Amino acid sequence: MTVPATIAHTVQQAQEWLKELRDNADLDDEAAALSTLRAVLHQLRDRLTPEEAVGLGAQLPTILRGIYYEGWRPTRTPERIRSKQKFLDAVTMKLLPRPIAAERAVMDVFSLVAHHCDPGEISQVIGQLPSDIKELWPERARTYRQRISS
């Protein structure tokens, strides 16, 4: 069976994202990277308005987009998590049983997403977050709006 080029391309994109996360986050393998990416993206998605969650989802490679939407209930969002610690606690629960530090996981995934996605879209995502959760994003992503308006 021949795999269509579009499917092969999205598989390659997903593998690149997972390898990059594995290497940057010092994770054991791509399975750990996938678990980490899923946990953080699900928590972020559930903190956004449905419209913004869809905007972010559109930026992801097709296979990762499917994982991002897995189990999503837009009528239950956005969650009212307003503190960094509650956000990290929720990520920790999603990471179980893997013993991965939630804050580092969030920062590594946010860095990966900021690296690969449109800066304007990421700026909109960051704009919906409380200030202490915003601080988990790379500085370059947090300051995008200020830099383009200068």
Coordinates of N, CA and C in Angstrom, one line a residue:
M1 N 0.8 -1.2 0.0 CA 0.0 0.0 0.0 C 0.9 1.2 0.0
T2 N 0.6 2.2 -0.9 CA 1.3 3.4 -1.0 C 0.6 4.4 -0.1
V3 N 1.4 5.1 0.7 CA 0.9 6.2 1.6 C 0.8 7.5 0.8
P4 N -0.3 8.2 0.7 CA -0.4 9.4 0.0 C 0.6 10.4 0.6
A5 N 1.1 11.3 -0.3 CA 2.1 12.2 0.1 C 1.7 13.2 1.3
T6 N 0.4 13.5 1.2 CA -0.1 14.4 2.3 C -0.1 13.8 3.7
I7 N -0.4 12.5 3.7 CA -0.3 11.7 5.0 C 1.1 11.6 5.4
A8 N 2.0 11.2 4.5 CA 3.4 11.0 4.8 C 4.0 12.3 5.3
H9 N 3.6 13.4 4.7 CA 4.1 14.8 5.2 C 3.7 15.1 6.6
T10 N 2.4 14.8 6.9 CA 1.9 15.2 8.3 C 2.5 14.2 9.3
V11 N 2.8 13.0 8.9 CA 3.5 12.1 9.9 C 4.9 12.6 10.1
Q12 N 5.5 13.0 9.1 CA 6.9 13.6 9.2 C 6.9 14.8 10.1
Q13 N 5.9 15.7 9.9 CA 5.8 16.9 10.7 C 5.6 16.5 12.2
A14 N 4.7 15.6 12.5 CA 4.5 15.2 13.9 C 5.8 14.6 14.5
Q15 N 6.5 13.8 13.7 CA 7.7 13.2 14.2 C 8.7 14.3 14.5
E16 N 8.8 15.3 13.7 CA 9.8 16.4 13.9 C 9.4 17.1 15.2
W17 N 8.2 17.4 15.4 CA 7.8 18.1 16.6 C 8.1 17.2 17.8
L18 N 7.8 16.0 17.8 CA 8.1 15.1 18.9 C 9.5 14.9 19.2
K19 N 10.3 14.8 18.2 CA 11.8 14.7 18.3 C 12.4 16.0 18.9
E20 N 11.9 17.1 18.4 CA 12.3 18.4 19.0 C 12.0 18.5 20.4
L21 N 10.8 18.2 20.8 CA 10.4 18.2 22.2 C 11.2 17.2 23.0
R22 N 11.4 16.0 22.5 CA 12.2 15.0 23.2 C 13.6 15.6 23.6
D23 N 14.2 16.2 22.6 CA 15.6 16.7 22.7 C 15.6 17.9 23.6
N24 N 14.7 18.8 23.4 CA 14.8 20.1 24.2 C 14.3 19.9 25.6
A25 N 13.4 18.9 25.9 CA 12.9 18.7 27.2 C 13.7 17.6 27.9
D26 N 14.7 17.0 27.2 CA 15.5 15.9 27.8 C 14.6 14.7 28.2
L27 N 13.6 14.4 27.3 CA 12.7 13.2 27.6 C 13.3 12.0 27.1
D28 N 12.9 10.8 27.6 CA 13.5 9.5 27.3 C 13.2 9.1 25.8
D29 N 12.0 9.4 25.3 CA 11.7 9.0 24.0 C 10.5 9.8 23.4
E30 N 10.1 9.5 22.2 CA 9.0 10.2 21.6 C 7.7 9.9 22.3
A31 N 7.5 8.7 22.9 CA 6.3 8.4 23.6 C 6.2 9.4 24.8
A32 N 7.2 9.6 25.5 CA 7.2 10.6 26.6 C 6.9 12.0 26.1
A33 N 7.5 12.3 24.9 CA 7.2 13.6 24.3 C 5.8 13.7 23.9
L34 N 5.2 12.7 23.4 CA 3.8 12.7 23.0 C 2.9 12.9 24.2
S35 N 3.2 12.2 25.3 CA 2.4 12.3 26.5 C 2.5 13.7 27.1
T36 N 3.7 14.3 27.0 CA 3.9 15.7 27.5 C 3.1 16.7 26.6
L37 N 3.3 16.5 25.3 CA 2.6 17.4 24.4 C 1.1 17.4 24.6
R38 N 0.6 16.2 24.7 CA -0.9 16.0 24.8 C -1.4 16.7 26.1
A39 N -0.7 16.4 27.2 CA -1.1 16.9 28.5 C -1.1 18.4 28.5
V40 N -0.1 19.0 28.0 CA 0.0 20.5 28.0 C -1.0 21.1 27.1
L41 N -1.0 20.6 25.8 CA -2.0 21.1 24.9 C -3.4 21.0 25.3
H42 N -3.8 19.9 26.0 CA -5.1 19.7 26.5 C -5.4 20.8 27.5
Q43 N -4.5 21.0 28.4 CA -4.7 22.0 29.5 C -4.8 23.4 28.9
L44 N -4.0 23.7 28.0 CA -4.0 25.0 27.4 C -5.4 25.2 26.6
R45 N -5.7 24.2 25.8 CA -6.9 24.2 25.0 C -8.1 24.5 25.9
D46 N -8.2 23.8 27.1 CA -9.3 23.9 28.0 C -9.4 25.2 28.7
R47 N -8.3 26.0 28.7 CA -8.2 27.3 29.3 C -8.6 28.4 28.4
L48 N -8.7 28.1 27.1 CA -9.0 29.1 26.0 C -10.5 29.1 25.7
T49 N -10.9 30.2 25.1 CA -12.3 30.2 24.6 C -12.3 29.2 23.4
P50 N -13.5 28.7 23.1 CA -13.6 27.7 22.0 C -13.0 28.3 20.7
E51 N -13.3 29.6 20.4 CA -12.9 30.2 19.2 C -11.3 30.3 19.1
E52 N -10.7 30.6 20.3 CA -9.2 30.7 20.3 C -8.6 29.3 20.3
A53 N -9.3 28.3 20.9 CA -8.8 27.0 20.9 C -8.8 26.4 19.4
V54 N -9.8 26.8 18.7 CA -9.9 26.3 17.3 C -8.8 27.1 16.5
G55 N -8.6 28.3 16.7 CA -7.5 29.1 16.1 C -6.1 28.4 16.3
L56 N -5.9 28.0 17.5 CA -4.6 27.4 17.8 C -4.5 26.0 17.2
G57 N -5.6 25.3 17.2 CA -5.7 23.9 16.6 C -5.4 24.0 15.1
A58 N -5.8 25.0 14.5 CA -5.5 25.1 13.0 C -4.0 25.3 12.7
Q59 N -3.2 25.6 13.7 CA -1.8 25.8 13.5 C -1.0 24.5 13.6
L60 N -1.6 23.5 14.2 CA -0.9 22.3 14.5 C -0.9 21.3 13.3
P61 N 0.2 20.5 13.1 CA 0.2 19.5 12.1 C -1.1 18.6 12.3
T62 N -1.6 18.1 11.2 CA -2.9 17.3 11.1 C -2.9 16.2 12.2
I63 N -1.9 15.4 12.3 CA -2.0 14.3 13.3 C -2.0 14.9 14.7
L64 N -1.2 15.9 15.0 CA -1.2 16.5 16.3 C -2.5 17.3 16.6
R65 N -3.1 17.8 15.6 CA -4.4 18.4 15.7 C -5.5 17.4 16.2
G66 N -5.4 16.2 15.7 CA -6.4 15.2 16.1 C -6.2 14.9 17.6
I67 N -4.9 14.8 18.0 CA -4.6 14.6 19.5 C -5.1 15.8 20.3
Y68 N -4.9 17.0 19.8 CA -5.3 18.2 20.5 C -6.8 18.2 20.7
Y69 N -7.6 17.8 19.7 CA -9.1 17.8 19.9 C -9.6 16.6 20.6
E70 N -8.8 15.6 20.9 CA -9.2 14.4 21.5 C -9.9 14.7 22.9
G71 N -11.1 14.3 23.0 CA -11.9 14.4 24.3 C -12.3 15.9 24.6
W72 N -12.2 16.8 23.7 CA -12.6 18.2 23.9 C -14.1 18.3 24.0
R73 N -14.5 19.1 25.0 CA -15.9 19.5 25.2 C -15.9 21.0 25.2
P74 N -16.1 21.6 24.1 CA -16.1 23.1 24.0 C -17.1 23.8 24.9
T75 N -18.2 23.1 25.2 CA -19.2 23.8 26.1 C -18.7 23.9 27.5
R76 N -17.7 23.2 27.8 CA -17.1 23.3 29.2 C -15.9 24.2 29.3
T77 N -15.7 25.0 28.3 CA -14.5 25.8 28.3 C -14.9 27.3 28.1
P78 N -14.1 28.2 28.5 CA -12.8 28.0 29.1 C -12.9 27.7 30.6
E79 N -12.0 26.9 31.1 CA -11.9 26.6 32.5 C -11.5 27.9 33.2
R80 N -11.9 28.1 34.4 CA -11.6 29.3 35.1 C -10.3 29.2 36.0
I81 N -9.3 28.5 35.5 CA -8.1 28.5 36.2 C -7.4 29.8 36.0
R82 N -7.1 30.4 37.1 CA -6.5 31.8 37.1 C -5.1 31.8 37.6
S83 N -4.6 30.8 38.2 CA -3.2 30.8 38.8 C -2.3 29.8 38.1
K84 N -1.1 30.2 38.0 CA 0.0 29.3 37.5 C 0.0 27.9 38.2
Q85 N -0.1 28.0 39.5 CA 0.0 26.7 40.3 C -1.2 25.8 39.9
K86 N -2.4 26.3 39.8 CA -3.5 25.5 39.5 C -3.4 24.9 38.1
F87 N -2.9 25.7 37.2 CA -2.6 25.3 35.8 C -1.6 24.1 35.8
L88 N -0.5 24.3 36.6 CA 0.5 23.3 36.6 C 0.0 22.0 37.3
D89 N -0.8 22.2 38.4 CA -1.4 21.0 39.0 C -2.2 20.2 38.1
A90 N -3.0 20.9 37.2 CA -3.8 20.2 36.3 C -3.0 19.5 35.2
V91 N -1.9 20.1 34.8 CA -1.0 19.4 33.9 C -0.3 18.2 34.6
T92 N 0.1 18.3 35.8 CA 0.6 17.2 36.6 C -0.3 16.0 36.6
M93 N -1.6 16.3 36.8 CA -2.6 15.2 36.8 C -2.7 14.5 35.4
K94 N -2.6 15.3 34.4 CA -2.7 14.8 33.0 C -1.4 14.0 32.6
L95 N -0.3 14.3 33.3 CA 1.0 13.6 33.0 C 1.1 12.3 33.7
L96 N 0.3 12.0 34.7 CA 0.4 10.8 35.4 C 0.2 9.6 34.5
P97 N 0.9 8.5 34.7 CA 1.9 8.2 35.7 C 3.3 8.6 35.5
R98 N 3.5 9.4 34.5 CA 4.9 9.8 34.1 C 5.4 10.9 35.1
P99 N 6.6 10.7 35.7 CA 7.1 11.6 36.7 C 7.9 12.8 36.0
I100 N 7.1 13.6 35.3 CA 7.7 14.7 34.5 C 7.3 16.0 35.3
A101 N 8.3 16.9 35.5 CA 8.0 18.2 36.1 C 7.1 19.0 35.3
A102 N 6.0 19.4 35.8 CA 4.9 20.1 35.0 C 5.4 21.5 34.5
E103 N 6.1 22.2 35.4 CA 6.5 23.6 34.9 C 7.4 23.5 33.7
R104 N 8.4 22.6 33.8 CA 9.3 22.5 32.7 C 8.6 22.0 31.5
A105 N 7.7 21.0 31.7 CA 6.9 20.5 30.5 C 6.1 21.6 29.8
V106 N 5.5 22.4 30.6 CA 4.7 23.5 30.0 C 5.6 24.4 29.3
M107 N 6.7 24.8 29.9 CA 7.6 25.8 29.2 C 8.2 25.2 27.9
D108 N 8.5 23.9 28.0 CA 9.1 23.3 26.8 C 8.0 23.2 25.6
V109 N 6.8 22.8 26.0 CA 5.7 22.7 25.0 C 5.4 24.1 24.5
F110 N 5.3 25.1 25.3 CA 5.0 26.4 24.9 C 6.0 26.9 23.9
S111 N 7.3 26.6 24.3 CA 8.4 27.0 23.4 C 8.3 26.4 22.0
L112 N 8.0 25.1 22.0 CA 7.8 24.3 20.8 C 6.7 24.9 19.9
V113 N 5.6 25.2 20.5 CA 4.4 25.7 19.8 C 4.7 27.1 19.3
A114 N 5.4 28.0 20.1 CA 5.7 29.3 19.7 C 6.7 29.3 18.5
H115 N 7.6 28.3 18.5 CA 8.6 28.1 17.4 C 7.9 27.8 16.1
H116 N 6.9 26.9 16.2 CA 6.3 26.4 14.9 C 5.0 27.1 14.4
C117 N 4.4 27.9 15.3 CA 3.1 28.4 14.9 C 3.2 29.9 14.6
D118 N 2.2 30.5 14.0 CA 2.2 31.9 13.6 C 2.3 32.8 14.9
P119 N 3.2 33.7 14.9 CA 3.4 34.5 16.1 C 2.1 35.3 16.5
G120 N 1.4 35.8 15.5 CA 0.1 36.5 15.8 C -0.9 35.6 16.5
E121 N -1.0 34.4 16.0 CA -1.9 33.5 16.7 C -1.5 33.2 18.1
I122 N -0.2 33.0 18.3 CA 0.3 32.7 19.7 C 0.1 33.9 20.5
S123 N 0.2 35.1 20.0 CA 0.0 36.3 20.8 C -1.5 36.4 21.2
Q124 N -2.4 36.0 20.4 CA -3.8 35.9 20.8 C -4.1 34.9 21.9
V125 N -3.4 33.8 21.8 CA -3.5 32.7 22.8 C -3.0 33.3 24.1
I126 N -1.8 33.9 24.1 CA -1.2 34.4 25.3 C -2.1 35.5 25.9
G127 N -2.8 36.3 25.1 CA -3.6 37.4 25.5 C -4.8 36.9 26.3
Q128 N -5.2 35.6 26.2 CA -6.3 35.1 27.0 C -5.9 34.5 28.4
L129 N -4.6 34.5 28.6 CA -4.1 33.9 29.8 C -3.8 34.9 31.0
P130 N -4.0 34.4 32.2 CA -3.6 35.3 33.3 C -2.1 35.5 33.3
S131 N -1.7 36.6 33.9 CA -0.3 37.0 33.7 C 0.7 36.0 34.2
D132 N 0.5 35.3 35.3 CA 1.5 34.3 35.8 C 1.5 33.1 34.9
I133 N 0.5 32.8 34.1 CA 0.5 31.7 33.2 C 1.2 32.2 31.9
K134 N 1.0 33.4 31.5 CA 1.7 34.0 30.4 C 3.2 33.9 30.5
E135 N 3.7 34.0 31.7 CA 5.1 34.0 32.0 C 5.8 32.7 31.6
L136 N 5.0 31.6 31.4 CA 5.5 30.3 31.0 C 5.9 30.3 29.5
W137 N 5.4 31.3 28.8 CA 5.7 31.3 27.3 C 7.1 32.0 27.2
P138 N 7.8 31.7 26.1 CA 9.1 32.4 25.8 C 8.9 33.9 25.7
E139 N 9.8 34.6 26.1 CA 9.7 36.1 26.1 C 9.4 36.6 24.7
R140 N 10.0 36.0 23.7 CA 9.8 36.5 22.3 C 8.3 36.4 21.9
A141 N 7.7 35.3 22.4 CA 6.2 35.1 22.1 C 5.4 36.1 22.9
R142 N 5.8 36.4 24.1 CA 5.0 37.3 25.0 C 5.1 38.8 24.5
T143 N 6.2 39.1 23.8 CA 6.4 40.5 23.5 C 6.1 40.8 22.0
Y144 N 5.6 39.8 21.3 CA 5.3 40.0 19.8 C 4.5 41.2 19.5
R145 N 3.4 41.4 20.2 CA 2.5 42.5 19.9 C 3.3 43.9 20.1
Q146 N 4.1 44.0 21.1 CA 4.8 45.2 21.4 C 5.8 45.4 20.3
R147 N 6.5 44.4 19.8 CA 7.5 44.5 18.8 C 6.9 44.9 17.4
I148 N 5.8 44.4 17.1 CA 5.2 44.7 15.7 C 4.5 46.1 15.7
S149 N 4.1 46.6 16.9 CA 3.5 47.9 16.9 C 4.5 49.0 17.1
S150 N 5.8 48.7 17.3 CA 6.8 49.7 17.5 C 7.3 50.3 16.1

